[in-house]
Amino acid sequence: MLCRTQTVAFLGIVAHKIDVQVQIGGGLPAFTIVGLPDKSVVESRERIRAAFLSMGLSLPPKRIIVNLAPADLPKEGSHFDLPIALGLMGAMEILPLAMLEEHMALGELGLDGSLSPIHGALPASLKAAAEGKILICPEPCGAEAAWGRADGGILAPGTLLQIVNHFKGAQMLTAPQPAKIERGVWHRPASLAFVKGQESAKRALIIAAAGGHNMLMIGHPGVGKSMLAQSLPALVPPLTPEEVLESYQIASLAGQIADGRLSDRPPYRAPHHSASMAAMVGGGPKAQPGEVALAHLGVLFLDEFAEFPRPVLDALRQPMETGEITVARARAHLTYPARFQLVAAMNPCRCGYAGDPSKACAKVPRCIRDYMARISGPLLDRIDIFIELSSVPAHRMAEAVGGEERAREEEGAIRQRIARARLIQARRMEALSEEREREQEQANGKGTPRRLNAHIPDSMLEKAIPLESAALAALQEAAEAMNLSARGYARTLRVARTIADLEGEEALAPIKTPAIMEALELRRLHETGPTGFQRSGS
């Protein structure tokens, strides 16, 4: 007897259909799984055997062969338990073969026949919908899987016995309710209104939030760098439903969705500076997504920027340019979307107090030069905005903030300005994209349109960012004086475009000189270094 069921195998965020073929034939009793399974798949034999015993079933004393096709695709994960078990019951003539062919299943079996949650329910749901199949997944994953499709083609049993009873008509499983998106919820109690002083840093952060620009903050310990960074995700508009779906596919594979809850807030990832290369860019035996992929469409905050290992920081250079990260391993070669906004913070030197005569060490300015040398020039060149934060005087620290109500009002006004600026950017990109196919060519590797100024392709800079003659002359003069690279020149243009958008300029209005000068000032620190340290003299 031969029975076929279907499941999925994950390569990156792509779910591939797997045909599970179960055959029970003559020969010595054996239970063999073929088709390039890893150890977790091979171990499913014992979990299935125990789950069957809990239901009063026993495997037939015959030769059982399970083939996972295509055989050249690696099969990893415990979610193969359920489709193999269903295939076995189909081959044992317990379940009707015709009904099994209409379903796609994944789930891990417990020894008592219960179904445990698994990773990847959301991309599996999308694949089942594309194949026209009903998805069977564990009950804890039902809300997550149901969010990916609107036709209700999801079954979420709690045990193997429940799905058997459903197929036999003894019990009717209803489709789970989709997960509700938490709208506007930001769990970190950080607000720009609670940051005392640092007006120039706040202005820079608003520009970064409006245009999606990468930003580096340099300042003494305790001046508010971390609080400013934590305020950023609450300032930007919520993700669209398409962006939520794209972002949470990665989170689903990494097991980062708690109880099936989704949020429309952009991801915020803040790895410790001891993070390894695999933790940052992805890797391991199964080439799992790293922090850069989990921060897709959100913020990657790197505190103590210069304390990260230099190879880890340099690994950020490619995804900062392309919006995707390729994890190449001996057994896997996977590409994840990774269009994140980098926000970094660091001290000006190792002691942290360069520029403060009362606290700085005796090694200034050498300690500044040595500390900044931890970060490569090509990585710094990919950062759009540099800002140096100074210590806040004691009398400013004693000033009253104005209470939570005032903080919400101020932050609400800032969010409105940023939302209007992003709306202008969206209109600009629509105006420059005459056909939908052309817009798709401007998308990143996984389909999210480049609507922010930070993502304007170089080929569209001339049309998207026209300059007044005076502004062009000022930019050319400053570019020569500051020795800007071609990348630095283009990034200055993008920041200037965002400044104009915040001022409410027309989508394709020529950039004026004040916007160019402010954009150049926000890049000046890249050329001079913190506390006025001249790189040219290092």
Coordinates of C-alpha atoms in Angstrom, one line a residue:
M1 CA 0.0 0.0 0.0
L2 CA 1.4 3.4 -1.0
C3 CA 0.1 6.7 0.5
R4 CA 1.1 10.2 -0.3
T5 CA 0.9 13.3 1.9
Q6 CA 2.5 16.7 1.6
T7 CA 4.5 19.0 3.8
V8 CA 7.1 21.7 3.4
A9 CA 10.9 22.2 3.8
F10 CA 12.3 25.6 4.4
L11 CA 15.2 27.1 2.5
G12 CA 15.5 30.6 3.9
I13 CA 12.0 32.1 4.0
V14 CA 11.0 30.0 1.0
A15 CA 8.8 27.0 1.7
H16 CA 9.3 24.1 -0.8
K17 CA 6.6 21.5 -1.2
I18 CA 7.7 18.0 -0.1
D19 CA 5.9 14.9 -1.2
V20 CA 5.8 12.3 1.7
Q21 CA 5.5 8.9 0.2
V22 CA 4.8 6.0 2.7
Q23 CA 4.9 2.4 1.5
I24 CA 4.2 -0.7 3.6
G25 CA 5.4 -3.9 2.0
G26 CA 6.8 -7.3 2.5
G27 CA 10.2 -8.1 4.0
L28 CA 11.7 -8.0 7.4
P29 CA 10.1 -5.5 9.8
A30 CA 11.8 -2.1 9.5
F31 CA 11.0 1.6 9.5
T32 CA 13.3 3.5 7.1
I33 CA 13.2 7.2 6.2
V34 CA 15.0 8.3 3.0
G35 CA 15.3 11.5 1.1
L36 CA 18.2 13.3 2.8
P37 CA 16.6 13.6 6.3
D38 CA 18.6 15.1 9.2
K39 CA 18.8 13.5 12.6
S40 CA 15.6 15.2 13.9
V41 CA 13.6 13.7 11.0
V42 CA 15.1 10.3 11.5
E43 CA 14.1 10.5 15.2
S44 CA 10.5 11.0 14.2
R45 CA 10.2 7.2 14.0
E46 CA 10.3 6.8 17.7
R47 CA 8.0 9.7 18.4
I48 CA 5.4 8.3 15.9
R49 CA 5.7 4.8 17.4
A50 CA 5.0 6.2 20.9
A51 CA 2.1 8.4 19.7
F52 CA 0.5 5.5 17.9
L53 CA 0.7 3.4 21.1
S54 CA -1.0 6.2 23.1
M55 CA -3.9 5.9 20.6
G56 CA -4.0 2.1 20.9
L57 CA -2.3 1.6 17.5
S58 CA 0.8 -0.4 16.7
L59 CA 2.9 -0.3 13.6
P60 CA 2.5 -3.3 11.3
P61 CA 5.3 -5.9 11.5
K62 CA 6.3 -5.2 7.9
R63 CA 8.8 -3.1 6.0
I64 CA 7.9 0.6 6.1
I65 CA 9.7 3.0 3.8
V66 CA 9.1 6.7 3.9
N67 CA 10.5 8.7 1.0
L68 CA 10.7 12.5 1.2
A69 CA 10.8 13.8 -2.3
P70 CA 12.6 15.6 -3.9
A71 CA 15.4 13.5 -2.5
D72 CA 18.2 16.1 -3.2
L73 CA 16.6 18.8 -1.0
P74 CA 17.7 18.7 2.7
K75 CA 15.0 17.9 5.2
E76 CA 15.4 19.5 8.6
G77 CA 13.2 19.9 11.6
S78 CA 10.7 18.0 13.7
H79 CA 7.7 19.3 11.8
F80 CA 7.9 16.2 9.5
D81 CA 6.4 14.0 12.3
L82 CA 2.8 14.8 11.5
P83 CA 2.8 14.3 7.7
I84 CA 4.7 11.0 8.2
A85 CA 2.2 9.8 10.8
L86 CA -0.8 10.7 8.6
G87 CA 0.9 9.0 5.7
L88 CA 1.3 5.9 7.8
M89 CA -2.3 5.8 8.8
G90 CA -3.3 6.3 5.2
A91 CA -1.1 3.3 4.2
M92 CA -2.6 1.3 7.1
E93 CA -6.1 2.2 5.6
I94 CA -7.1 4.0 8.8
L95 CA -7.5 7.3 6.9
P96 CA -8.9 7.9 3.4
L97 CA -6.2 8.5 0.8
A98 CA -8.3 11.0 -1.1
M99 CA -8.7 13.3 1.9
L100 CA -5.0 13.2 2.7
E101 CA -4.1 14.4 -0.8
E102 CA -6.1 17.6 -0.2
H103 CA -4.1 18.6 2.9
M104 CA -0.6 19.8 3.7
A105 CA 0.6 19.0 7.2
L106 CA 3.4 19.9 9.6
G107 CA 3.8 19.4 13.3
E108 CA 5.9 17.8 16.0
L109 CA 4.4 14.8 17.9
G110 CA 4.7 14.2 21.6
L111 CA 5.0 10.7 23.0
D112 CA 1.3 11.1 24.2
G113 CA 0.1 12.0 20.7
S114 CA -0.1 15.8 21.4
L115 CA 1.1 18.3 18.8
S116 CA 3.8 20.7 19.8
P117 CA 4.4 24.1 18.2
I118 CA 6.8 24.4 15.4
H119 CA 8.7 27.2 13.5
G120 CA 7.6 28.4 10.1
A121 CA 3.8 28.1 10.3
L122 CA 3.3 31.5 8.5
P123 CA 5.4 30.7 5.4
A124 CA 4.0 27.2 5.4
S125 CA 0.5 28.7 5.3
L126 CA 1.3 30.9 2.4
K127 CA 2.7 27.9 0.5
A128 CA -0.4 25.7 1.2
A129 CA -2.6 28.6 -0.1
A130 CA -0.5 28.8 -3.2
E131 CA -0.9 25.0 -3.8
G132 CA -4.6 25.1 -3.0
K133 CA -4.2 22.8 0.0
I134 CA -5.7 22.9 3.5
L135 CA -2.9 23.3 6.1
I136 CA -2.8 21.1 9.2
C137 CA -0.7 22.6 12.0
P138 CA -0.5 22.4 15.8
E139 CA -3.1 24.3 17.8
P140 CA -0.6 26.8 19.2
C141 CA 0.4 27.8 15.7
G142 CA -3.2 28.1 14.4
A143 CA -3.6 31.9 14.9
E144 CA -0.2 32.6 13.2
A145 CA -1.0 30.3 10.2
A146 CA -4.5 31.7 9.8
W147 CA -3.2 35.2 9.5
G148 CA -1.5 34.3 6.2
R149 CA -4.7 33.4 4.3
A150 CA -8.2 34.6 4.3
D151 CA -10.0 31.5 3.0
G152 CA -10.0 29.7 6.4
G153 CA -8.1 26.7 5.0
I154 CA -6.4 25.9 8.3
L155 CA -6.9 23.0 10.7
A156 CA -5.2 23.3 14.1
P157 CA -5.7 20.2 16.2
G158 CA -4.2 19.8 19.6
T159 CA -3.6 16.0 19.3
L160 CA -3.1 13.4 16.6
L161 CA -6.4 11.8 17.7
Q162 CA -8.4 15.0 17.0
I163 CA -7.3 15.1 13.4
V164 CA -8.1 11.4 13.0
N165 CA -11.6 12.0 14.3
H166 CA -12.0 14.9 12.0
F167 CA -11.1 12.8 9.0
K168 CA -13.6 10.1 10.1
G169 CA -16.3 12.6 10.8
A170 CA -16.5 12.0 14.5
Q171 CA -15.3 15.5 15.4
M172 CA -15.4 18.7 13.4
L173 CA -12.4 21.0 13.7
T174 CA -13.1 24.7 13.0
A175 CA -10.6 27.0 11.4
P176 CA -8.7 29.1 14.0
Q177 CA -9.1 32.8 14.1
P178 CA -6.3 34.9 12.6
A179 CA -3.9 36.5 15.0
K180 CA -4.9 40.1 15.8
I181 CA -2.3 42.7 14.9
E182 CA -1.3 44.9 17.9
R183 CA -1.6 48.3 16.3
G184 CA 0.5 51.2 17.5
V185 CA 1.9 49.2 20.4
W186 CA 5.5 50.0 21.3
H187 CA 6.6 48.2 24.5
R188 CA 9.7 50.3 25.2
P189 CA 8.8 53.4 27.4
A190 CA 11.2 55.7 25.5
S191 CA 10.2 59.1 24.2
L192 CA 12.0 62.0 22.7
A193 CA 10.2 64.3 25.0
F194 CA 11.9 62.7 28.0
V195 CA 15.4 63.4 26.6
K196 CA 16.6 66.6 28.1
G197 CA 18.7 68.8 26.0
Q198 CA 20.3 67.3 22.9
E199 CA 18.2 69.4 20.5
S200 CA 20.6 68.8 17.5
A201 CA 20.6 65.0 18.2
K202 CA 16.8 65.0 18.3
R203 CA 16.7 66.9 15.0
A204 CA 19.1 64.4 13.4
L205 CA 17.0 61.5 14.7
I206 CA 13.8 63.0 13.2
I207 CA 15.6 63.3 9.8
A208 CA 16.8 59.7 10.1
A209 CA 13.3 58.4 11.0
A210 CA 11.7 60.3 8.1
G211 CA 14.0 59.0 5.4
G212 CA 15.2 55.7 6.8
H213 CA 18.8 56.9 7.0
N214 CA 21.6 55.1 8.8
M215 CA 22.9 57.1 11.8
L216 CA 25.9 57.1 14.2
M217 CA 25.8 58.9 17.6
I218 CA 29.0 59.6 19.4
G219 CA 29.1 61.0 22.9
H220 CA 30.1 60.6 26.5
P221 CA 28.5 57.8 28.6
G222 CA 25.0 58.7 29.9
V223 CA 24.2 61.6 27.5
G224 CA 21.1 59.8 26.1
K225 CA 22.3 57.9 23.1
S226 CA 20.4 54.7 23.9
M227 CA 17.2 56.5 24.8
L228 CA 17.3 58.4 21.5
A229 CA 17.7 55.1 19.6
Q230 CA 14.9 53.4 21.5
S231 CA 12.6 56.3 20.6
L232 CA 13.0 55.8 16.9
P233 CA 10.6 52.9 16.2
A234 CA 7.8 54.8 18.0
L235 CA 8.2 57.7 15.6
V236 CA 7.9 56.0 12.3
P237 CA 4.5 55.1 10.7
P238 CA 3.3 51.5 11.2
L239 CA 4.1 48.7 8.7
T240 CA 1.6 48.0 6.0
P241 CA -0.1 44.6 6.0
E242 CA 2.2 43.4 3.2
E243 CA 5.2 44.6 5.2
V244 CA 3.9 42.9 8.4
L245 CA 3.6 39.6 6.5
E246 CA 7.1 39.9 5.0
S247 CA 8.7 40.8 8.3
Y248 CA 7.0 38.1 10.3
Q249 CA 7.8 35.3 7.9
I250 CA 11.4 35.7 9.1
A251 CA 10.3 35.9 12.7
S252 CA 8.2 32.8 12.2
L253 CA 11.2 30.8 11.0
A254 CA 13.3 32.0 13.9
G255 CA 10.5 31.2 16.4
Q256 CA 10.2 34.8 17.4
I257 CA 6.4 35.0 17.3
A258 CA 5.0 34.7 20.8
D259 CA 1.5 33.1 21.1
G260 CA 0.8 34.1 17.5
R261 CA 0.8 37.8 18.2
L262 CA 1.8 40.2 15.5
S263 CA 2.4 43.9 15.6
D264 CA 2.5 46.6 13.0
R265 CA 5.5 48.3 14.7
P266 CA 8.8 47.9 12.8
P267 CA 11.2 45.4 14.3
Y268 CA 13.8 46.7 16.8
R269 CA 16.8 44.5 17.3
A270 CA 19.6 45.5 19.7
P271 CA 22.2 42.7 19.9
H272 CA 25.0 42.8 22.5
H273 CA 28.4 43.8 21.3
S274 CA 29.7 40.3 22.0
A275 CA 27.5 38.9 19.2
S276 CA 29.2 36.5 16.9
M277 CA 29.3 36.6 13.1
A278 CA 26.7 33.9 12.9
A279 CA 24.4 35.7 15.4
M280 CA 24.6 38.9 13.4
V281 CA 24.4 37.8 9.8
G282 CA 23.0 34.3 10.2
G283 CA 24.5 30.9 10.0
G284 CA 25.0 27.8 12.1
P285 CA 24.4 24.3 10.8
K286 CA 21.0 25.2 9.4
A287 CA 21.9 28.7 8.2
Q288 CA 19.3 30.4 10.5
P289 CA 18.5 34.1 10.0
G290 CA 20.6 36.5 12.0
E291 CA 20.0 39.9 13.6
V292 CA 20.2 41.8 10.3
A293 CA 17.4 39.6 8.8
L294 CA 15.3 39.8 11.9
A295 CA 15.6 43.6 11.7
H296 CA 14.2 43.6 8.1
L297 CA 12.0 46.7 7.6
G298 CA 12.9 47.9 11.1
V299 CA 15.8 49.2 13.2
L300 CA 19.1 47.5 14.0
F301 CA 20.6 49.3 17.0
L302 CA 24.3 48.6 17.8
D303 CA 25.3 50.1 21.1
E304 CA 29.0 50.3 21.9
F305 CA 29.5 50.3 18.2
A306 CA 33.3 50.2 18.3
E307 CA 33.3 47.2 20.8
F308 CA 31.8 44.8 18.2
P309 CA 34.4 42.6 16.5
R310 CA 35.6 44.3 13.3
P311 CA 34.8 41.3 11.0
V312 CA 31.2 41.4 12.4
L313 CA 30.8 45.1 11.6
D314 CA 32.3 44.7 8.2
A315 CA 29.8 42.0 7.4
L316 CA 27.1 44.7 7.6
R317 CA 28.5 46.4 4.5
Q318 CA 26.8 44.2 1.9
P319 CA 23.3 44.2 3.3
M320 CA 23.4 47.9 4.0
E321 CA 23.9 48.4 0.2
T322 CA 21.8 45.6 -1.3
G323 CA 19.0 45.1 1.3
E324 CA 19.6 41.3 1.6
I325 CA 22.1 39.0 3.2
T326 CA 23.4 35.7 1.7
V327 CA 24.4 33.0 4.2
A328 CA 26.8 30.6 2.5
R329 CA 27.6 27.4 4.3
A330 CA 28.8 24.0 3.2
R331 CA 25.3 22.5 3.4
A332 CA 23.2 25.6 2.7
H333 CA 23.3 28.8 0.5
L334 CA 20.4 31.0 1.6
T335 CA 19.4 34.6 1.0
Y336 CA 17.3 36.5 3.5
P337 CA 15.9 40.0 3.1
A338 CA 17.7 42.5 5.3
R339 CA 16.7 46.1 4.5
F340 CA 17.2 47.5 8.0
Q341 CA 18.0 51.0 9.3
L342 CA 21.3 51.0 11.2
V343 CA 21.4 53.2 14.3
A344 CA 24.7 53.0 16.2
A345 CA 26.1 54.6 19.3
M346 CA 29.6 54.8 20.7
N347 CA 31.9 56.7 23.0
P348 CA 34.5 59.0 21.4
C349 CA 37.3 56.9 22.9
R350 CA 37.9 53.9 25.2
C351 CA 37.7 55.9 28.4
G352 CA 34.6 57.6 27.0
Y353 CA 35.4 61.2 28.1
A354 CA 37.5 62.6 25.3
G355 CA 36.9 66.4 25.0
D356 CA 36.1 66.7 28.8
P357 CA 39.3 68.1 30.4
S358 CA 38.1 67.1 33.9
K359 CA 37.6 63.4 33.0
A360 CA 39.6 62.6 29.8
C361 CA 42.6 60.3 30.1
A362 CA 46.1 61.4 29.3
K363 CA 46.2 59.6 25.9
V364 CA 44.0 62.1 24.1
P365 CA 44.1 62.5 21.0
R366 CA 45.8 59.1 20.4
C367 CA 43.0 57.2 22.2
I368 CA 40.5 58.8 19.9
R369 CA 42.4 57.8 16.8
D370 CA 42.9 54.2 18.1
Y371 CA 39.3 53.8 19.1
M372 CA 37.9 55.2 15.8
A373 CA 40.2 52.9 13.9
R374 CA 38.2 49.9 15.1
I375 CA 35.6 50.9 12.5
S376 CA 36.5 50.6 8.9
G377 CA 36.3 53.5 6.5
P378 CA 34.0 51.7 4.0
L379 CA 31.5 51.0 6.8
L380 CA 31.5 54.6 8.0
D381 CA 31.0 55.7 4.4
R382 CA 27.7 53.8 4.3
I383 CA 26.3 55.9 7.3
D384 CA 24.3 58.9 6.3
I385 CA 24.1 60.9 9.5
F386 CA 26.7 61.5 12.2
I387 CA 26.0 63.4 15.3
E388 CA 28.1 64.2 18.4
L389 CA 26.3 64.5 21.7
S390 CA 27.6 66.7 24.5
S391 CA 27.0 66.4 28.2
V392 CA 23.9 68.1 29.5
P393 CA 24.5 70.8 32.1
A394 CA 23.2 70.1 35.6
H395 CA 20.6 73.0 35.5
R396 CA 19.1 71.4 32.4
M397 CA 18.8 68.0 34.0
A398 CA 16.8 69.6 36.9
E399 CA 14.3 71.1 34.5
A400 CA 10.8 69.5 34.6
V401 CA 9.9 67.5 31.5
G402 CA 6.3 68.4 31.6
G403 CA 4.7 65.1 32.4
E404 CA 3.6 62.1 30.3
E405 CA 0.7 64.0 28.7
R406 CA 3.0 66.6 27.2
A407 CA 5.4 64.0 26.1
R408 CA 2.7 62.2 24.2
E409 CA 1.6 65.5 22.5
E410 CA 5.1 66.3 21.4
E411 CA 5.8 62.9 20.2
G412 CA 2.5 62.8 18.3
A413 CA 3.4 66.1 16.5
I414 CA 6.7 64.6 15.5
R415 CA 5.1 61.4 14.2
Q416 CA 2.7 63.5 12.1
R417 CA 5.6 65.4 10.5
I418 CA 7.4 62.2 9.8
A419 CA 4.3 60.6 8.4
R420 CA 3.7 63.6 6.0
A421 CA 7.4 63.4 4.9
R422 CA 7.0 59.7 4.1
L423 CA 3.8 60.3 2.2
I424 CA 5.7 62.8 0.0
Q425 CA 8.4 60.1 -0.6
A426 CA 5.8 57.5 -1.6
R427 CA 4.2 60.0 -4.0
R428 CA 7.6 60.8 -5.5
M429 CA 8.4 57.1 -6.1
E430 CA 5.0 56.6 -7.7
A431 CA 5.5 59.5 -10.0
L432 CA 8.9 58.2 -11.1
S433 CA 7.6 54.7 -11.6
E434 CA 5.4 55.0 -14.7
E435 CA 4.6 51.2 -14.8
R436 CA 4.3 48.6 -12.1
E437 CA 7.0 46.5 -13.7
R438 CA 9.4 49.4 -13.3
E439 CA 8.5 49.8 -9.7
Q440 CA 9.2 46.1 -9.1
E441 CA 12.7 46.6 -10.5
Q442 CA 13.3 49.1 -7.7
A443 CA 12.3 46.6 -5.1
N444 CA 14.7 44.8 -2.9
G445 CA 15.4 41.0 -3.2
K446 CA 12.1 40.0 -1.5
G447 CA 9.6 42.4 -3.0
T448 CA 9.3 45.4 -0.7
P449 CA 9.2 48.6 -2.8
R450 CA 11.9 51.2 -2.1
R451 CA 9.7 54.1 -1.0
L452 CA 12.1 55.8 1.4
N453 CA 14.7 58.4 0.4
A454 CA 17.5 56.2 1.8
H455 CA 16.6 53.6 -0.8
I456 CA 16.5 55.8 -3.9
P457 CA 18.5 53.9 -6.5
D458 CA 21.6 55.7 -7.9
S459 CA 20.0 55.6 -11.3
M460 CA 17.1 57.7 -10.1
L461 CA 19.0 60.3 -8.1
E462 CA 19.0 63.0 -10.8
K463 CA 15.3 62.8 -11.3
A464 CA 14.3 62.3 -7.7
I465 CA 16.7 65.0 -6.3
P466 CA 17.0 68.0 -8.6
L467 CA 19.1 70.9 -7.2
E468 CA 18.9 74.6 -7.5
S469 CA 22.0 76.1 -9.1
A470 CA 23.2 77.7 -5.8
A471 CA 22.6 74.4 -4.0
L472 CA 24.6 72.5 -6.6
A473 CA 27.5 74.9 -6.4
A474 CA 27.5 74.7 -2.6
L475 CA 27.5 70.9 -2.7
Q476 CA 30.3 70.7 -5.3
E477 CA 32.5 73.1 -3.3
A478 CA 31.9 71.2 -0.1
A479 CA 32.4 67.8 -1.7
E480 CA 35.9 68.9 -2.9
A481 CA 36.7 70.4 0.5
M482 CA 35.5 67.4 2.4
N483 CA 36.8 64.9 -0.2
L484 CA 33.5 63.1 -0.4
S485 CA 33.4 59.8 -2.1
A486 CA 30.8 59.1 -4.7
R487 CA 28.8 57.2 -2.2
G488 CA 29.1 60.0 0.3
Y489 CA 28.0 62.5 -2.3
A490 CA 24.9 60.4 -3.1
R491 CA 24.0 59.9 0.5
T492 CA 24.3 63.6 1.2
L493 CA 21.7 64.2 -1.6
R494 CA 19.3 61.7 -0.1
V495 CA 19.5 63.3 3.4
A496 CA 18.9 66.7 1.8
R497 CA 15.9 65.3 0.0
T498 CA 14.5 64.2 3.4
I499 CA 15.1 67.6 5.0
A500 CA 13.2 69.2 2.2
D501 CA 10.4 66.6 2.7
L502 CA 10.2 67.5 6.4
E503 CA 9.7 71.1 5.4
G504 CA 6.8 70.2 3.2
E505 CA 8.4 70.9 -0.1
E506 CA 6.8 69.5 -3.3
A507 CA 7.8 65.9 -4.1
L508 CA 10.0 66.8 -7.1
A509 CA 10.8 70.4 -6.1
P510 CA 14.5 71.4 -6.5
I511 CA 16.6 71.1 -3.3
K512 CA 17.6 74.5 -1.9
T513 CA 20.9 75.5 -0.3
P514 CA 19.8 75.3 3.4
A515 CA 18.9 71.7 3.0
I516 CA 22.2 70.9 1.3
M517 CA 24.2 72.7 4.0
E518 CA 22.3 70.9 6.8
A519 CA 22.9 67.5 5.1
L520 CA 26.6 68.3 4.8
E521 CA 26.8 69.3 8.4
L522 CA 25.3 66.0 9.4
R523 CA 28.1 64.3 7.5
R524 CA 30.9 66.6 8.7
L525 CA 31.8 64.3 11.7
H526 CA 32.7 61.5 9.3
E527 CA 35.5 63.7 8.0
T528 CA 36.7 65.4 11.2
G529 CA 36.0 62.8 13.8
P530 CA 34.6 63.4 17.3
T531 CA 35.6 66.4 19.4
G532 CA 37.2 68.0 16.4
F533 CA 39.9 65.3 15.9
Q534 CA 41.2 65.7 12.3
R535 CA 41.4 62.4 10.5
S536 CA 43.8 63.9 7.9
G537 CA 46.3 64.3 10.6
S538 CA 46.0 60.9 12.1

